[in-house]
Coordinates of C-alpha atoms and ligand atoms in Angstrom, one line a residue:
X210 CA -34.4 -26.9 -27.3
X211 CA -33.3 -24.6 -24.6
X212 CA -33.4 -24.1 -21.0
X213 CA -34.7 -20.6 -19.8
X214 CA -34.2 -19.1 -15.9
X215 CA -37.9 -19.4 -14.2
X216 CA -36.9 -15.9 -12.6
X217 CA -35.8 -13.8 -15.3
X218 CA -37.4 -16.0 -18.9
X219 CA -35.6 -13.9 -21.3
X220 CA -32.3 -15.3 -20.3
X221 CA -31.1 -18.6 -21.9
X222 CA -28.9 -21.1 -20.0
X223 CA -28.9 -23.6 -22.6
X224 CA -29.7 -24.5 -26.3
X225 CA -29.2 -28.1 -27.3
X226 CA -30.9 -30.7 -29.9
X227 CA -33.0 -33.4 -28.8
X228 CA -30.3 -36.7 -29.2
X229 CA -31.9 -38.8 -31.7
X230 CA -32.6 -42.1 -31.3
X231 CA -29.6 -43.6 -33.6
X232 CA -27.0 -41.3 -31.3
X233 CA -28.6 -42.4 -28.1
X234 CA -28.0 -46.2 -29.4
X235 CA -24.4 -45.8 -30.5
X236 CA -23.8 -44.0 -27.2
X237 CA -25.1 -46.5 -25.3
X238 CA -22.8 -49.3 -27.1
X239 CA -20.3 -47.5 -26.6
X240 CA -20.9 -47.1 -22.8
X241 CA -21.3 -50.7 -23.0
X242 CA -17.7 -51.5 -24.2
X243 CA -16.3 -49.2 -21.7
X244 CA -18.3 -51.0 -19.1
X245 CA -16.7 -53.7 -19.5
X246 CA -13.3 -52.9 -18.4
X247 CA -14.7 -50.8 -15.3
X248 CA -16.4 -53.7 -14.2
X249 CA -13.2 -55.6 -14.2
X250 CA -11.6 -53.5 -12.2
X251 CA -10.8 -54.1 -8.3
X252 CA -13.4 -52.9 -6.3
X253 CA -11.0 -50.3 -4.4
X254 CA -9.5 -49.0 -7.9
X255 CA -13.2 -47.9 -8.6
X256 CA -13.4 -46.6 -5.0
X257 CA -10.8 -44.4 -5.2
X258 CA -11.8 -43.1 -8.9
X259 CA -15.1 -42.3 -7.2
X260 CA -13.3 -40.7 -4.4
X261 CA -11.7 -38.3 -7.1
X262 CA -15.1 -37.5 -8.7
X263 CA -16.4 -36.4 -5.7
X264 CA -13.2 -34.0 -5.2
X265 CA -13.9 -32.9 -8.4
X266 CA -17.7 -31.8 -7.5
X267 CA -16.1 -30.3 -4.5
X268 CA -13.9 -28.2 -6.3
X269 CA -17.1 -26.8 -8.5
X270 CA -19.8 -27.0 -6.0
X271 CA -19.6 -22.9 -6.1
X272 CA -20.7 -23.1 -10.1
X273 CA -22.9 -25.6 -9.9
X274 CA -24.5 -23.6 -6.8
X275 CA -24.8 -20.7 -9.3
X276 CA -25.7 -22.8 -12.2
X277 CA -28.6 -24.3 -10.0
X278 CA -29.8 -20.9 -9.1
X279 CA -29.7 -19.5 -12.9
X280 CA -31.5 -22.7 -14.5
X281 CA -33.9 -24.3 -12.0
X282 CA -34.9 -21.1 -9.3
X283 CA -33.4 -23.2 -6.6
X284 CA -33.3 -20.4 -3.6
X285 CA -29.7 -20.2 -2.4
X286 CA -29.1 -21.7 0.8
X287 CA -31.0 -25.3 -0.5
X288 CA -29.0 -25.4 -3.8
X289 CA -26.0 -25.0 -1.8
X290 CA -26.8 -27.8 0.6
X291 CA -28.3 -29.7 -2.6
X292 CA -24.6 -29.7 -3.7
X293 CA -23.4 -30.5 -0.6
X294 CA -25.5 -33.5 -0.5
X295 CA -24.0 -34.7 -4.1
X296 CA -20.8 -35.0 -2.8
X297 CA -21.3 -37.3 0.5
X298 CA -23.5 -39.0 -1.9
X299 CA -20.2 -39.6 -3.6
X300 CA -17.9 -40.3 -1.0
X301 CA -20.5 -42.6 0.7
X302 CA -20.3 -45.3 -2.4
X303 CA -16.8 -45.0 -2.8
X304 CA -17.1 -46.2 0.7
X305 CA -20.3 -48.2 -0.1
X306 CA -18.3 -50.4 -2.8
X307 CA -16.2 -52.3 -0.1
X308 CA -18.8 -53.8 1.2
X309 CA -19.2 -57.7 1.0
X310 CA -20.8 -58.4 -2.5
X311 CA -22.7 -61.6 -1.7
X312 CA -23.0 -64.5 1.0
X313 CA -21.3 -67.4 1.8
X314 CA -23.7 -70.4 2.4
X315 CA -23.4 -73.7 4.6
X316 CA -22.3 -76.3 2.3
X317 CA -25.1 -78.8 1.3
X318 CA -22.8 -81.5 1.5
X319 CA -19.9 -80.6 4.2
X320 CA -17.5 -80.7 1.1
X321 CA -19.2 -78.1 -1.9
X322 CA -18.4 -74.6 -1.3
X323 CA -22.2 -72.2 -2.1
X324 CA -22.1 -69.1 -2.5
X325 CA -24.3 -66.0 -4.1
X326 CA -22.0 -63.0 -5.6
X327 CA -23.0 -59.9 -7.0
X328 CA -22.1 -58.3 -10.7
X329 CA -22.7 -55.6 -12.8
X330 CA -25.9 -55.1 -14.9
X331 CA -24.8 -53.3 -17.5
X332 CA -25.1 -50.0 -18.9
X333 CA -27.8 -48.0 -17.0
X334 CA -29.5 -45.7 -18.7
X335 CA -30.9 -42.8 -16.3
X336 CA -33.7 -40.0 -16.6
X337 CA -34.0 -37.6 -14.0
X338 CA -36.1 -34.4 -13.5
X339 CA -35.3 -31.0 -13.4
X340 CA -36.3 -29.9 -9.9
X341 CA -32.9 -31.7 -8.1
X342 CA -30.5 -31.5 -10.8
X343 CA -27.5 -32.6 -8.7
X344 CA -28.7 -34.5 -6.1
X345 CA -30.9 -37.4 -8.1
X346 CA -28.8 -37.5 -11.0
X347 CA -26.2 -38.3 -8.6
X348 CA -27.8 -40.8 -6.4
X349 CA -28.1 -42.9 -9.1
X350 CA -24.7 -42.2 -11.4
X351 CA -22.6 -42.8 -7.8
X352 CA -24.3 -46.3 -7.3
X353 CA -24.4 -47.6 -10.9
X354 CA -20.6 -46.7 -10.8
X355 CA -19.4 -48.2 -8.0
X356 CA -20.8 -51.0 -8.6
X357 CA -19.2 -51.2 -12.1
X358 CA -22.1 -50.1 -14.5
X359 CA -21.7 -47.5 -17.2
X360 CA -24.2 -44.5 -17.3
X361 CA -26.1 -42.8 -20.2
X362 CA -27.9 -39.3 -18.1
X363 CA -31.0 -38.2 -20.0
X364 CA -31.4 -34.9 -17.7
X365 CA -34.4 -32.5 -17.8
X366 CA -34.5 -30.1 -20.8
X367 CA -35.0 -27.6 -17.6
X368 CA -31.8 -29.1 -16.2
X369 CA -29.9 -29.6 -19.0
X370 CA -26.7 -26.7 -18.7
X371 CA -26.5 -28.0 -14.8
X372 CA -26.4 -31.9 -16.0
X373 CA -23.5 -30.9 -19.0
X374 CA -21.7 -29.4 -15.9
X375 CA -21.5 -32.4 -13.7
X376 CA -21.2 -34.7 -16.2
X377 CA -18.1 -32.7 -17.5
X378 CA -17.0 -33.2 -13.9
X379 CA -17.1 -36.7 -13.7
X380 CA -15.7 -37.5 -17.0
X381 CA -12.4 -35.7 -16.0
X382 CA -12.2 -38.6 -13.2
X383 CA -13.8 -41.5 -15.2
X384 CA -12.7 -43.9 -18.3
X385 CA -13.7 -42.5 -21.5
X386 CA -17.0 -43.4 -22.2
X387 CA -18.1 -44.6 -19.0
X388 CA -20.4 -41.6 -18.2
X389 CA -22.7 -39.8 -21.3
X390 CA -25.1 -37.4 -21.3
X391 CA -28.0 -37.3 -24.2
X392 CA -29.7 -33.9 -23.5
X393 CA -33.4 -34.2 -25.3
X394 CA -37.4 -34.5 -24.1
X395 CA -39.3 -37.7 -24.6
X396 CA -38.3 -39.2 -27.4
X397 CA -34.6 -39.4 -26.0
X398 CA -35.8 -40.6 -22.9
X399 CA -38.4 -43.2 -25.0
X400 CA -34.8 -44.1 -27.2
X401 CA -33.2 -44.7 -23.9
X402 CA -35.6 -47.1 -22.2
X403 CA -35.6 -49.0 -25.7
X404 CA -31.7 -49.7 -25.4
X405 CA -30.2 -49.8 -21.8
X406 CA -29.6 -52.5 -20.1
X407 CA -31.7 -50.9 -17.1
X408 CA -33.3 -48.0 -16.1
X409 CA -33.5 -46.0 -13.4
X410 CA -36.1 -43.2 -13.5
X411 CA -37.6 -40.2 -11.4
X412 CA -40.3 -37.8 -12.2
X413 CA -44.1 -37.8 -13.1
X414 CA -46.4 -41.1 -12.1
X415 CA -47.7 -40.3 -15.9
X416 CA -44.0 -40.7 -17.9
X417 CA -43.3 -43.0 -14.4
X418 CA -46.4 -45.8 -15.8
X419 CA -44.8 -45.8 -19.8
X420 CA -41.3 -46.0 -19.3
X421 CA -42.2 -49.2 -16.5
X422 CA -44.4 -50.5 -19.7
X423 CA -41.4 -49.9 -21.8
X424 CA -39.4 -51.8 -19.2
X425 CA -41.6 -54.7 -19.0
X426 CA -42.0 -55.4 -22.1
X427 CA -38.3 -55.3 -22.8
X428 CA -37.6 -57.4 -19.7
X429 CA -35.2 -55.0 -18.6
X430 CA -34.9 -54.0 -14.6
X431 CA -36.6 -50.1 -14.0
X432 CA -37.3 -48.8 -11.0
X433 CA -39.4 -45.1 -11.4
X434 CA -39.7 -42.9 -8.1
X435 CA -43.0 -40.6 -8.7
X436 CA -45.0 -37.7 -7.6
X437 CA -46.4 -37.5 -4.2
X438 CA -49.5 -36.1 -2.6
X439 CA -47.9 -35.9 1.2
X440 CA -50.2 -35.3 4.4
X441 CA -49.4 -34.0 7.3
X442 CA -51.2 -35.0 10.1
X443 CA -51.3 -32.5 13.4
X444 CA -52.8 -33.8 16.7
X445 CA -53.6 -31.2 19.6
X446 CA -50.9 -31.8 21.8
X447 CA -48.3 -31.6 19.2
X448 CA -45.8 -28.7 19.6
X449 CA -47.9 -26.4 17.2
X450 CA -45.8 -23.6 16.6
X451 CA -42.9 -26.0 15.5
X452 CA -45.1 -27.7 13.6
X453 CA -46.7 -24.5 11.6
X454 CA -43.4 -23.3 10.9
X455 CA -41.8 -27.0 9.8
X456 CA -45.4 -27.6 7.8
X457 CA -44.8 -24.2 5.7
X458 CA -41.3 -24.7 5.2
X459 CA -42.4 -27.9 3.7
X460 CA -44.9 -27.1 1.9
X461 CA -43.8 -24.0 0.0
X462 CA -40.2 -24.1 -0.2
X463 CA -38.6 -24.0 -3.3
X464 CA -41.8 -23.1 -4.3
X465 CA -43.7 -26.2 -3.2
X466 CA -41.1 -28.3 -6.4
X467 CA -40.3 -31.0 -4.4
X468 CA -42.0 -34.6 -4.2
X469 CA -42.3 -34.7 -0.7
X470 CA -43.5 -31.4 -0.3
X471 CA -47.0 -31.4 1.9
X472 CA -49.4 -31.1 -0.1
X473 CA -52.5 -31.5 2.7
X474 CA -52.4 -30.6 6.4
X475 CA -55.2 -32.6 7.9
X476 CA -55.8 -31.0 11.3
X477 CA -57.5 -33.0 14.2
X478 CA -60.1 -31.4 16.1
X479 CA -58.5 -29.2 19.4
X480 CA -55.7 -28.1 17.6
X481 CA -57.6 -24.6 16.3
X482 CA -54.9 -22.6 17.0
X483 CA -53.0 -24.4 14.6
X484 CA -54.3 -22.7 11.4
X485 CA -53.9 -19.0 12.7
X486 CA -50.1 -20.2 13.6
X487 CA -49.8 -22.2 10.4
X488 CA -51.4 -19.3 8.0
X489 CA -49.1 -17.0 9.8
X490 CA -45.6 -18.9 9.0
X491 CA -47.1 -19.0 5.4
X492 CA -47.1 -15.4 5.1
X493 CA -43.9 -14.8 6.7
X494 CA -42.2 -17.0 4.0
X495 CA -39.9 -15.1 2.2
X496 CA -40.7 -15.2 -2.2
X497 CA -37.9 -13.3 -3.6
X498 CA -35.0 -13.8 -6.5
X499 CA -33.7 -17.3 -5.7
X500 CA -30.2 -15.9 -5.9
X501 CA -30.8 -14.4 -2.6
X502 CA -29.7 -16.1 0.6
X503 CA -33.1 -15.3 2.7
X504 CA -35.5 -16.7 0.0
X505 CA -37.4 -19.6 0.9
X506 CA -39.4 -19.4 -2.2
X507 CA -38.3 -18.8 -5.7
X508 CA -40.7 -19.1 -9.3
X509 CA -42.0 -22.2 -10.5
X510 CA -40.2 -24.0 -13.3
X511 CA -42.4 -22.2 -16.6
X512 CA -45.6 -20.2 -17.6
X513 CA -47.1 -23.7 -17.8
X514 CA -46.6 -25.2 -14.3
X515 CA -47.8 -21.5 -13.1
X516 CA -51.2 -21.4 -15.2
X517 CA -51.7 -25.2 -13.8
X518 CA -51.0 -24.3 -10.1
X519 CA -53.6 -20.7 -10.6
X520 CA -55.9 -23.3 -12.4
X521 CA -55.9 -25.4 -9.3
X522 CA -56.5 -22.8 -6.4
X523 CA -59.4 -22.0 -8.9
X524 CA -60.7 -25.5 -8.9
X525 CA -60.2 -25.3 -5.5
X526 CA -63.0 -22.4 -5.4
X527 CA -65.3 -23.8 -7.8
X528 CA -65.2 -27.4 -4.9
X529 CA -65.9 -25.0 -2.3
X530 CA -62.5 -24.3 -1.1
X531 CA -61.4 -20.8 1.1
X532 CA -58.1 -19.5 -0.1
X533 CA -56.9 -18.2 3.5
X534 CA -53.3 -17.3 2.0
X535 CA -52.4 -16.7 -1.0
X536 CA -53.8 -17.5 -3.9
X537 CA -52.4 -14.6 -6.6
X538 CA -49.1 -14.8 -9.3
X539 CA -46.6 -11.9 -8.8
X540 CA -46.3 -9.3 -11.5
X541 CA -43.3 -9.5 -13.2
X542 CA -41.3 -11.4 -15.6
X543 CA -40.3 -14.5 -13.3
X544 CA -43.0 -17.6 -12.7
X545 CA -43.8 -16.6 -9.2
X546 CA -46.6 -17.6 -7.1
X547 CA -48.1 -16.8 -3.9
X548 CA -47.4 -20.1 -1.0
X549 CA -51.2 -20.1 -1.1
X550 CA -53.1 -22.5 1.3
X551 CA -57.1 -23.7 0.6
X552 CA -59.2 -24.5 3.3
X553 CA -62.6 -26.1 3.7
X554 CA -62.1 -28.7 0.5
X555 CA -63.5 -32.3 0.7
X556 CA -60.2 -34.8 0.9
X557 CA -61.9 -35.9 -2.9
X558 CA -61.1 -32.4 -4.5
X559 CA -58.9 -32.1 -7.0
X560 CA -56.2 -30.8 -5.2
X561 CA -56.1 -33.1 -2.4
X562 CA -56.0 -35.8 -4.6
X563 CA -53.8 -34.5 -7.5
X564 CA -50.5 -33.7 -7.6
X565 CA -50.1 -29.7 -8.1
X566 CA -46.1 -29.4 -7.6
X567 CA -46.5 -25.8 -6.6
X568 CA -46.3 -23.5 -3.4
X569 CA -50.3 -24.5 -2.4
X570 CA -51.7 -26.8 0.2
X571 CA -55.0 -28.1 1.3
X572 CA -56.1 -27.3 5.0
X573 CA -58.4 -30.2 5.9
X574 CA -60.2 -31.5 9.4
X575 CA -60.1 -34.5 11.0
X576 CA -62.3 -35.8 13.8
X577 CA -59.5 -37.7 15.2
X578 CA -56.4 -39.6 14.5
X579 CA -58.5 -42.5 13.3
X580 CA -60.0 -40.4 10.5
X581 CA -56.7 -38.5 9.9
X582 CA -55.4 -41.8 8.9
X583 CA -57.7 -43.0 6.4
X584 CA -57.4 -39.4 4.4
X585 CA -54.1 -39.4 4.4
X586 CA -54.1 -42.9 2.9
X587 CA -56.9 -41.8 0.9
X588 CA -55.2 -41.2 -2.4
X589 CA -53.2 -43.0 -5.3
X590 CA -49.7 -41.7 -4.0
X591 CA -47.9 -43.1 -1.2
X592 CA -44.4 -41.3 -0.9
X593 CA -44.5 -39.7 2.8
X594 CA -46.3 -38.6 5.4
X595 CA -45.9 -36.6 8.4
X596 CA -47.3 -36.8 11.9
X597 CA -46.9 -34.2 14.6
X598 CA -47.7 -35.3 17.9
X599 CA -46.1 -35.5 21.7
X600 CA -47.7 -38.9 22.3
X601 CA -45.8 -41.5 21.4
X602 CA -49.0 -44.2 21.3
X603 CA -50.4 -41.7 18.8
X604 CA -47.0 -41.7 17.6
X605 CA -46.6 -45.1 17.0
X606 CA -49.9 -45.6 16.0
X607 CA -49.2 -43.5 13.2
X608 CA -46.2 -45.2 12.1
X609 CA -47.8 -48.7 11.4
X610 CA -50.6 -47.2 10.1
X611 CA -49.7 -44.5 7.3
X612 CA -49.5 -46.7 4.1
X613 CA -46.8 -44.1 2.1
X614 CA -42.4 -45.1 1.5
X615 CA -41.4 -42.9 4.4
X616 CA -42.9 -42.3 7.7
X617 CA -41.9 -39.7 9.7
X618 CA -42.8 -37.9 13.4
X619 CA -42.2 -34.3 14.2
X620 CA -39.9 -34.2 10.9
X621 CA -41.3 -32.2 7.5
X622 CA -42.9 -34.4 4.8
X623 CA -39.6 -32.9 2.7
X624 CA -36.2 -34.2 3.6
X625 CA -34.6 -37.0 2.5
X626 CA -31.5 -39.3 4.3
X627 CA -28.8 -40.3 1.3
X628 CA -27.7 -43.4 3.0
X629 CA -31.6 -44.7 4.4
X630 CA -33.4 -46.5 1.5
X631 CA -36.3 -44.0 -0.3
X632 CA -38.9 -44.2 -2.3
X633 CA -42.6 -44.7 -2.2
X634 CA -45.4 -46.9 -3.1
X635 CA -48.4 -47.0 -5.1
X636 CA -48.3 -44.5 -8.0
X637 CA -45.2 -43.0 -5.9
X638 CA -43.0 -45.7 -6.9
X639 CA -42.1 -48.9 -8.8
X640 CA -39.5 -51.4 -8.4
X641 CA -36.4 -51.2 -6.1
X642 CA -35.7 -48.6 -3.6
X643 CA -33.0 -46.1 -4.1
X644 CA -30.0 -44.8 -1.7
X645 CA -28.2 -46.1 1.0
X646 CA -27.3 -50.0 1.0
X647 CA -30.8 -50.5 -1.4
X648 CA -29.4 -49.2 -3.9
X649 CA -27.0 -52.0 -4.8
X650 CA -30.0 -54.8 -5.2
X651 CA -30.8 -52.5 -8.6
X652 CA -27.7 -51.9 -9.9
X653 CA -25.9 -55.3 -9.8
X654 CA -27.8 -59.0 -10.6
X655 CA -26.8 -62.3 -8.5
X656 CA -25.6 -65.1 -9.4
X657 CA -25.6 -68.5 -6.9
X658 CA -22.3 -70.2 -7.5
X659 CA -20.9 -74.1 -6.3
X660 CA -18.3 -75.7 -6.1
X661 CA -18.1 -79.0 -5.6
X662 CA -14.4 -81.5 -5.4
X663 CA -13.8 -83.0 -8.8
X664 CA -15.1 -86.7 -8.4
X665 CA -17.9 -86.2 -6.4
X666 CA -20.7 -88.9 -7.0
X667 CA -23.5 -86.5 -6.1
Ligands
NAD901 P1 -41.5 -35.5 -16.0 O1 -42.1 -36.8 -15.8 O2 -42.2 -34.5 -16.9 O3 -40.0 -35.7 -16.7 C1 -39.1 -36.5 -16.0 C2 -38.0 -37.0 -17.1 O4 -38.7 -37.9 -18.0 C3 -37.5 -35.8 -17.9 O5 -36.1 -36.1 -18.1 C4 -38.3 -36.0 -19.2 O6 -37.6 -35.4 -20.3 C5 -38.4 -37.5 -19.3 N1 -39.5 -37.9 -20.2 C6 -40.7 -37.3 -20.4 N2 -41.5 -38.1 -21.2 C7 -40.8 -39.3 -21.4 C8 -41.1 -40.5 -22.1 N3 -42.2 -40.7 -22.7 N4 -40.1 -41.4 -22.1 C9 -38.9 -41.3 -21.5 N5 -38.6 -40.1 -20.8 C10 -39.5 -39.2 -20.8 O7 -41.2 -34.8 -14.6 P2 -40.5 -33.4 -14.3 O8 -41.5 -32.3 -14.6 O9 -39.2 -33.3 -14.9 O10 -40.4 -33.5 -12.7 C11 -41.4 -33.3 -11.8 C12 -42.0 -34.6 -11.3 O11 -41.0 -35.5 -10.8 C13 -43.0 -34.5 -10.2 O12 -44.1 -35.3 -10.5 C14 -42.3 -34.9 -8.9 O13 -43.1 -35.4 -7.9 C15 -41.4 -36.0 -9.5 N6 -40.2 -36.3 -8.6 C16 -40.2 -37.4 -7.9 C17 -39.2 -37.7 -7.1 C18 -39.1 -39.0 -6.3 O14 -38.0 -39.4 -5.9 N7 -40.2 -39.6 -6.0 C19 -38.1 -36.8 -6.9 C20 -38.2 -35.6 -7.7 C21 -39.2 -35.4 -8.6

């Protein structure tokens, strides 16, 4: 298998062999043994061994900036900040691991001490996807860590040179064994759900749904964050230059690759000037070499994902859609794509109900917030949604309303706080929420403990 760069194809980052299913077995015993020992370690030892990994992603956050750029298209300034990100991800569960593991309870008979405590799962066996190839696969390496899990990484074959790097980093700081990598498609990812002891997985609803069947019928813990098909929602007296220029940011950068990107723009009736303002920051949007600090948007990840985003602006013709930016590939060798926005679609097309991971966005029209509401809700996804007003009933409205993970006010649809829980519902996500203080209810299992004086007749 190899790993190409989406803006230049002909160079290769990475050639590797899918792990087979016996190596991704052994590797996962032998994660499990040196689980064992890292879970019996004091909470601050593993604190201060996370502290160290951390440094040590410090230290190479220029290569993995580069790497980023090279394998995934990331533009510059976010793969930067991407990296960033990683390492207060880090530091936060080194702090994160202090933290009381359990509860004390009132005794049931003045005498018995109760008590719930938290431990380890296991091994936890972790697939990730290719478009944030530091930042996921370390939101959910730093928390199975700290809370003294071993982890087996099956990265993105599109991510697969950037993964080796940061798992090279951590193993410097980390007991042997306590950290693998099994580069490989689906069948290492299939091999993996069929041996961890949990897993933790992000990327499309469709793999999302099997590997949560996988799960269940192993009886194993998996939580799967999914695609999204994100609306934001603009009222009339919203700020609407800051909101055209926030919505295209959000919508096209990093070429539209992100799950919270906005995907619809559902604009309520007396906020016209809107569109001219919001086709306007589209075109201003700078689609250039990723390795450039001005670009906002790079290529898409392959020849595939670019065919399947052209297909969908076509779809979007043939449902009676107006492409009013947009709409055309680059020449050249790299998988570029115009930020291309449709207007005119009913909220049932295809590409207001579909996922399309690509710079292109649906323009639709409301009559009012009411009606906003119900298309935004209108679709199988539920990961976040965006509301851009200046009236805070509206405002507030909004946020008991909208139905998706995260909720957010004169913010971008894209953007995402490492230490506030995140995830989505629906066919956005399954199981337990990830970051912040959620993340230890997936990666540890409670017990209830008592203790009562020896001799006690009840
Ligand atoms: P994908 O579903 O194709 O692949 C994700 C991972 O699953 C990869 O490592 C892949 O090799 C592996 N995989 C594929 N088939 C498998 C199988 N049968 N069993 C086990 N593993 C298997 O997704 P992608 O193209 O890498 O990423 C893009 C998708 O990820 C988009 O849908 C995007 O919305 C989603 N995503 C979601 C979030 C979130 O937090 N909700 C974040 C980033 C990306």
């Amino acid at each position: 298998m190899q790993s190409v760069s989406p803006q230049r194809p002909s160079e290769v980052i990475a050639t590797f062999s899918e792990t087979s299913p016996e190596t991704v077995a052994a590797t996962v015993e032998a994660a499990r043994l040196a689980q064992r020992s890292w879970a019996a370690l004091p909470a601050p030892e593993r604190a201060r061994t996370l502290a160290r990994a951390a440094s040590e992603v410090e230290a190479a956050a220029r290569d993995l900036t580069e790497l980023g750029i090279a394998e995934v298209g990331k533009p510059r300034l976010e793969m930067a900040s991407e990296v960033q990100r990683g390492i207060a991800i880090l530091q936060y569960y080194a702090g994160a691991v202090l933290d009381p593991e359990g509860d004390a309870l009132p005794s049931p008979d003045g005498k018995s001490l109760l008590w719930s405590r938290r431990h380890a799962q296991g091994v936890a066996g972790l697939i990730t996807p290719w478009n944030f190839p530091v930042a996921i696969p370390l939101w959910k390496m730093a928390p199975a860590l700290a809370y003294g899990n071993a982890v087996v990484l099956k990265p993105a074959p599109a991510a697969t040179a950037i993964a080796q790097l940061l798992g090279d980093l951590l193993q410097r700081c980390l007991p042997p064994g306590l950290v693998q990598l099994v580069p490989g498609g689906a069948v290492t990812g299939a091999a993996l759900v069929e041996t961890a002891d949990l897993v933790s997985f992000t990327g499309s609803s469709s793999v999302g749904a099997s590997i949560v069947r996988q799960g269940a019928e192993r009886q194993i813990p998996v939580q799967a964050e999914m695609g999204g098909q994100n609306a934001s929602i603009v009222l009339p007296d919203a700020d609407l230059a800051s909101a055209a220029s926030l919505i295209a940011a959000s919508a096209m950068g990093y070429a539209g690759q992100k799950c919270t990107a906005t995907s619809r723009v559902i604009v309520v009736e007396g906020a016209s000037r809107f569109l001219e303002a919001l086709v306007e920051a589209v075109r201003g949007l700078r689609v250039s070499d990723p390795g450039e600090s001005l670009t906002t948007v790079g290529p898409v990840i392959t020849e595939a994902a670019r065919e399947r985003a052209l297909g969908a602006v076509e779809l979007g013709r043939q449902e009676g859609g107006r492409v009013i930016a947009g709409g055309q590939p680059f020449a050249g060798d790299g998988y570029f794509v115009e930020p291309t926005l449709v207007a005119g679609l009913e909220p049932s097309a295809h590409l207001c109900q579909e996922e399309v991971f690509a710079p292109v966005a649906a323009v639709l029209t409301a009559r009012d917030l009411d009606e906003a509401i119900e298309v935004a809700n209108g679709v199988r996804f539920g990961l976040v949604s965006s509301v851009y007003t200046s009236n805070l009933d509206a405002a507030m409205d909004s946020l008991s309303r909208l139905q998706t993970g995260l909720v957010r006010v004169n913010a971008p649809t894209s953007g995402v706080d490492f230490y506030a829980p995140f995830g989505g519902t629906g066919a956005s996500g399954y199981g337990m929420k990830e970051q912040g203080k959620a993340a230890a209810a997936f990666y540890t299992k409670s017990q209830t403990l008592t203790i009562a004086p020896s001799g006690s007749s009840s």
